[in-house]
GROMACS .gro file of C-alpha atoms in nm:
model
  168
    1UNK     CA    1  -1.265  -0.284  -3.774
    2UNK     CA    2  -0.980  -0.319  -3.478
    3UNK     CA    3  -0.940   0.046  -3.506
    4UNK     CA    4  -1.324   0.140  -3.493
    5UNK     CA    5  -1.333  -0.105  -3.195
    6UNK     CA    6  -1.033   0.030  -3.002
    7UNK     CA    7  -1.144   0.400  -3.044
    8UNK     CA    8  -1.456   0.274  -2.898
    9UNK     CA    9  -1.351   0.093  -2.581
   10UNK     CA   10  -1.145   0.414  -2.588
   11UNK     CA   11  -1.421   0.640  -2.531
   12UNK     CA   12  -1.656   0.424  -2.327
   13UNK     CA   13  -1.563   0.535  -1.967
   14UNK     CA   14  -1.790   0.360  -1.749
   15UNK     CA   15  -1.743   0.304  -1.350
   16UNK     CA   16  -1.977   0.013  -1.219
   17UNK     CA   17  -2.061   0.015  -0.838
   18UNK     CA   18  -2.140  -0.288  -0.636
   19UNK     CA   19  -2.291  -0.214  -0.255
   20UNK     CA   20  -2.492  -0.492  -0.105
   21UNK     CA   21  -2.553  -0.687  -0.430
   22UNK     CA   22  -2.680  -0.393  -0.643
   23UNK     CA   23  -2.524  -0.247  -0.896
   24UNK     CA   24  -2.500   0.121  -1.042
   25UNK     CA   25  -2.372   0.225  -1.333
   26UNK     CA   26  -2.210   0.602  -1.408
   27UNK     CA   27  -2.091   0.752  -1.705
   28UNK     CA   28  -1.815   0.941  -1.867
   29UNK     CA   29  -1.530   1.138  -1.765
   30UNK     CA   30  -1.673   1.250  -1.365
   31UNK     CA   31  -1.832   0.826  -1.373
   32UNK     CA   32  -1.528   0.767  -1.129
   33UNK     CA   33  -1.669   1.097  -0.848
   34UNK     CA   34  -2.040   0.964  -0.950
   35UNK     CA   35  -1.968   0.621  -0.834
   36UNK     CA   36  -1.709   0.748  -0.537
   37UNK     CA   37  -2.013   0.961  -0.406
   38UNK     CA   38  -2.218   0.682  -0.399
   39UNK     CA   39  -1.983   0.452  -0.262
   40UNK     CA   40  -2.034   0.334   0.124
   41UNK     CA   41  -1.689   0.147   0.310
   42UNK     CA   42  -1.625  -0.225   0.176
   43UNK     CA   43  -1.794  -0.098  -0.182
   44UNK     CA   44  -1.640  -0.228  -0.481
   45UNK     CA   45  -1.601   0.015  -0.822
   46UNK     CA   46  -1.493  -0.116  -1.136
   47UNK     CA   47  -1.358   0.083  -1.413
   48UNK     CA   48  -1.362   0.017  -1.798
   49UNK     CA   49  -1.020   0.158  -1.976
   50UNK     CA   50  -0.999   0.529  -2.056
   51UNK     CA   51  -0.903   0.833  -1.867
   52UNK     CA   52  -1.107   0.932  -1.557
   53UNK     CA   53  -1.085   1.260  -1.371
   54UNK     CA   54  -0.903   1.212  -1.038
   55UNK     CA   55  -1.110   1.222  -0.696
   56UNK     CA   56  -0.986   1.229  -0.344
   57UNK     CA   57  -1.057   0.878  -0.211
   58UNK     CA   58  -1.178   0.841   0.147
   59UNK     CA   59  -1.392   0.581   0.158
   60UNK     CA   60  -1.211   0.167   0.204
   61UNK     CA   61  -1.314   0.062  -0.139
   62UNK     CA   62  -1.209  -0.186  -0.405
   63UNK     CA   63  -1.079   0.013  -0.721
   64UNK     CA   64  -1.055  -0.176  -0.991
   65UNK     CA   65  -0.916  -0.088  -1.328
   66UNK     CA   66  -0.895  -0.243  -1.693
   67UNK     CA   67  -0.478  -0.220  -1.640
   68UNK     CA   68  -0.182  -0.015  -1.599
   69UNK     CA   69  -0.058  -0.079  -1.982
   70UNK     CA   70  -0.121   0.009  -2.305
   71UNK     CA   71  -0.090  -0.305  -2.544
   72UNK     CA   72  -0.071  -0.189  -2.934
   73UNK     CA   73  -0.095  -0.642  -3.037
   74UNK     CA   74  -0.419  -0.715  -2.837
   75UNK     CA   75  -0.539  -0.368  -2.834
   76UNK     CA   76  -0.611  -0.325  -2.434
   77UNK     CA   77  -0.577   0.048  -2.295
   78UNK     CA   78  -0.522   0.144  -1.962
   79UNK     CA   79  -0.731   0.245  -1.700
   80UNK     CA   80  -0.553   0.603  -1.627
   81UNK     CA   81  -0.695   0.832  -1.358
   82UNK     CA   82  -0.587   1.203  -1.437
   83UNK     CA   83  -0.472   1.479  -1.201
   84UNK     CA   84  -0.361   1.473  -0.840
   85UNK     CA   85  -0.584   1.303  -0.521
   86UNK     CA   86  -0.528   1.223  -0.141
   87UNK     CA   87  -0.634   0.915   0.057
   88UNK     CA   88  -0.735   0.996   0.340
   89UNK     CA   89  -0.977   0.739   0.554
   90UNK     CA   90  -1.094   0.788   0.883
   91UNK     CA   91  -0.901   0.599   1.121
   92UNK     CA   92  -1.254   0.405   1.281
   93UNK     CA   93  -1.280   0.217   0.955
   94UNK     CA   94  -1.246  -0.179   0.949
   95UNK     CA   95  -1.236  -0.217   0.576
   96UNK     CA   96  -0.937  -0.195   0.341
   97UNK     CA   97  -0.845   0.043   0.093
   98UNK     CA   98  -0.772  -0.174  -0.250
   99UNK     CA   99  -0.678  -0.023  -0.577
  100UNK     CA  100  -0.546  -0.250  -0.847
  101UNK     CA  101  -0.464  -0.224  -1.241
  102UNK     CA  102  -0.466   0.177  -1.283
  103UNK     CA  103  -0.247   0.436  -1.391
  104UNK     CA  104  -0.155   0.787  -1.271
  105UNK     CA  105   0.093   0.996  -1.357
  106UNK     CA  106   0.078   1.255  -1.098
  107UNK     CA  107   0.134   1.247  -0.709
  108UNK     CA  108  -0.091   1.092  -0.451
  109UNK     CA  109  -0.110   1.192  -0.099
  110UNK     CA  110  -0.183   0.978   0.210
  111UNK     CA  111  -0.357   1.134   0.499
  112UNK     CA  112  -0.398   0.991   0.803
  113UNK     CA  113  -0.374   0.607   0.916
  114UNK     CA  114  -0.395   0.339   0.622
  115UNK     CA  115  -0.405  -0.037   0.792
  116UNK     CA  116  -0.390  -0.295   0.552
  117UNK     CA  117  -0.400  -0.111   0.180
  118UNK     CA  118  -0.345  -0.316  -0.094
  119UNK     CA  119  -0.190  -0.177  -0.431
  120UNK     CA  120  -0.202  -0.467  -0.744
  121UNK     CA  121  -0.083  -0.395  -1.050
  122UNK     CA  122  -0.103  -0.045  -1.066
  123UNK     CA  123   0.184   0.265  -1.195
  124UNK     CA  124   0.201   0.585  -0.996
  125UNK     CA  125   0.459   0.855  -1.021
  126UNK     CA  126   0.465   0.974  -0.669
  127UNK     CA  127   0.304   0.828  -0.382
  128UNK     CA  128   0.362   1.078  -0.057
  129UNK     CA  129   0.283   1.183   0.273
  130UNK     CA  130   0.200   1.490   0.427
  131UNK     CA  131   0.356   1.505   0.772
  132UNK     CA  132   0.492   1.260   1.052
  133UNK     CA  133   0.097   1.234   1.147
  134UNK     CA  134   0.059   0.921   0.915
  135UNK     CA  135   0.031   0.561   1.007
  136UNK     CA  136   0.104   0.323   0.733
  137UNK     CA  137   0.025  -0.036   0.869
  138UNK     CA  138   0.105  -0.321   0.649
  139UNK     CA  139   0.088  -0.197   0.284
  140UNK     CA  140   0.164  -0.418   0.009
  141UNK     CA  141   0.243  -0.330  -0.305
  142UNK     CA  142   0.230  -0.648  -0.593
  143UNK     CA  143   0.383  -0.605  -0.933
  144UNK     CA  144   0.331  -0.195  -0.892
  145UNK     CA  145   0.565   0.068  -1.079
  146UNK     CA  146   0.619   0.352  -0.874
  147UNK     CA  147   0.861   0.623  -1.109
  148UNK     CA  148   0.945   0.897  -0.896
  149UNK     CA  149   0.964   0.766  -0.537
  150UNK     CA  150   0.744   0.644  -0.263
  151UNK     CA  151   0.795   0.778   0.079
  152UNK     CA  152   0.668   0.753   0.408
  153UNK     CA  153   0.754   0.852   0.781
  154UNK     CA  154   0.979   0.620   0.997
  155UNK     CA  155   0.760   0.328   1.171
  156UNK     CA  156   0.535   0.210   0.864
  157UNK     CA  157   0.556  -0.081   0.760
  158UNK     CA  158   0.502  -0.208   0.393
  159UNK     CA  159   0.654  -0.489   0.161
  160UNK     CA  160   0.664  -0.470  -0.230
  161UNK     CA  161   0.662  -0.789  -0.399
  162UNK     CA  162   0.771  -0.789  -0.789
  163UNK     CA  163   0.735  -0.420  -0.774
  164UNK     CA  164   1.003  -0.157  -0.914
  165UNK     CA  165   0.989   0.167  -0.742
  166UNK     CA  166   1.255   0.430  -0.908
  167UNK     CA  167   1.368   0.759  -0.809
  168UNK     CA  168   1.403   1.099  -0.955
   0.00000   0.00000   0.00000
């Protein structure tokens, strides 16, 4: 039965949108673009564990994932989004960009300014930028695992707290 259960939650990708005190519900691998698409600045999108195709984020949301492990006693998966995405939000927006308990194992590129971004419990590989155009204004990073590197221009500003960032 813990088997038939796990595969289950497994397979179950679901991304649940909250804007205004509605909710909408997607489905499946694309549930994470569905419920970007839809999603308006200061939205918050919640994702069950599995593996979700990656999407360029540039809308200030609240990501929300299941986790960054895998834990074989209780039987909890990760919330892993696959492939390569920027973040890149207009500079005129007043909300914050949050993203907390996810996984990704490829690189993520920052665009632009970021003011304020919030990473929580979350493992990337790379986190990059793509010139000396980007503004990073107070990012913090709490109990993140970054493996290959972060790296950012001179003049940002960003503090990691319990967080273990390695290089290659």
């Amino acid at each position: 039965l813990m088997a038939a259960t796990a595969t289950y939650a497994q397979s179950s990708l679901v991304a649940t949108l909250s804007h205004n005190g509605e909710i909408a519900v997607f489905h499946g691998a694309t549930s994470l673009k569905q419920a970007m698409e839809a999603a308006e600045n200061g939205d918050i999108i919640t994702l069950a564990s599995g593996r979700y195709d990656a999407i360029d984020i540039t809308k200030a949301v609240t990501l929300r994932g299941a986790g960054m492990v895998e834990d074989s006693i209780t039987g909890a998966f990760r919330t892993q989004i696959v492939g390569d995405f920027a973040i890149n939000i207009a500079d005129s927006i007043n909300e914050h960009l949050t993203m907390e308990g996810l996984y990704h194992e490829s690189t993520i590129t920052m665009y632009g300014t970021l003011s304020n971004t919030m990473l929580q419990k979350c493992q990337f590989k790379t986190i990059t930028y793509t010139d000396n155009e980007i503004a990073v204004n107070s990012l913090t990073c709490i109990h993140c695992y970054i493996t290959d590197g972060i790296s950012f221009p001179g003049g940002c500003s960003a503090n990691f707290i319990n967080s273990v960032i390695t290089t290659p």
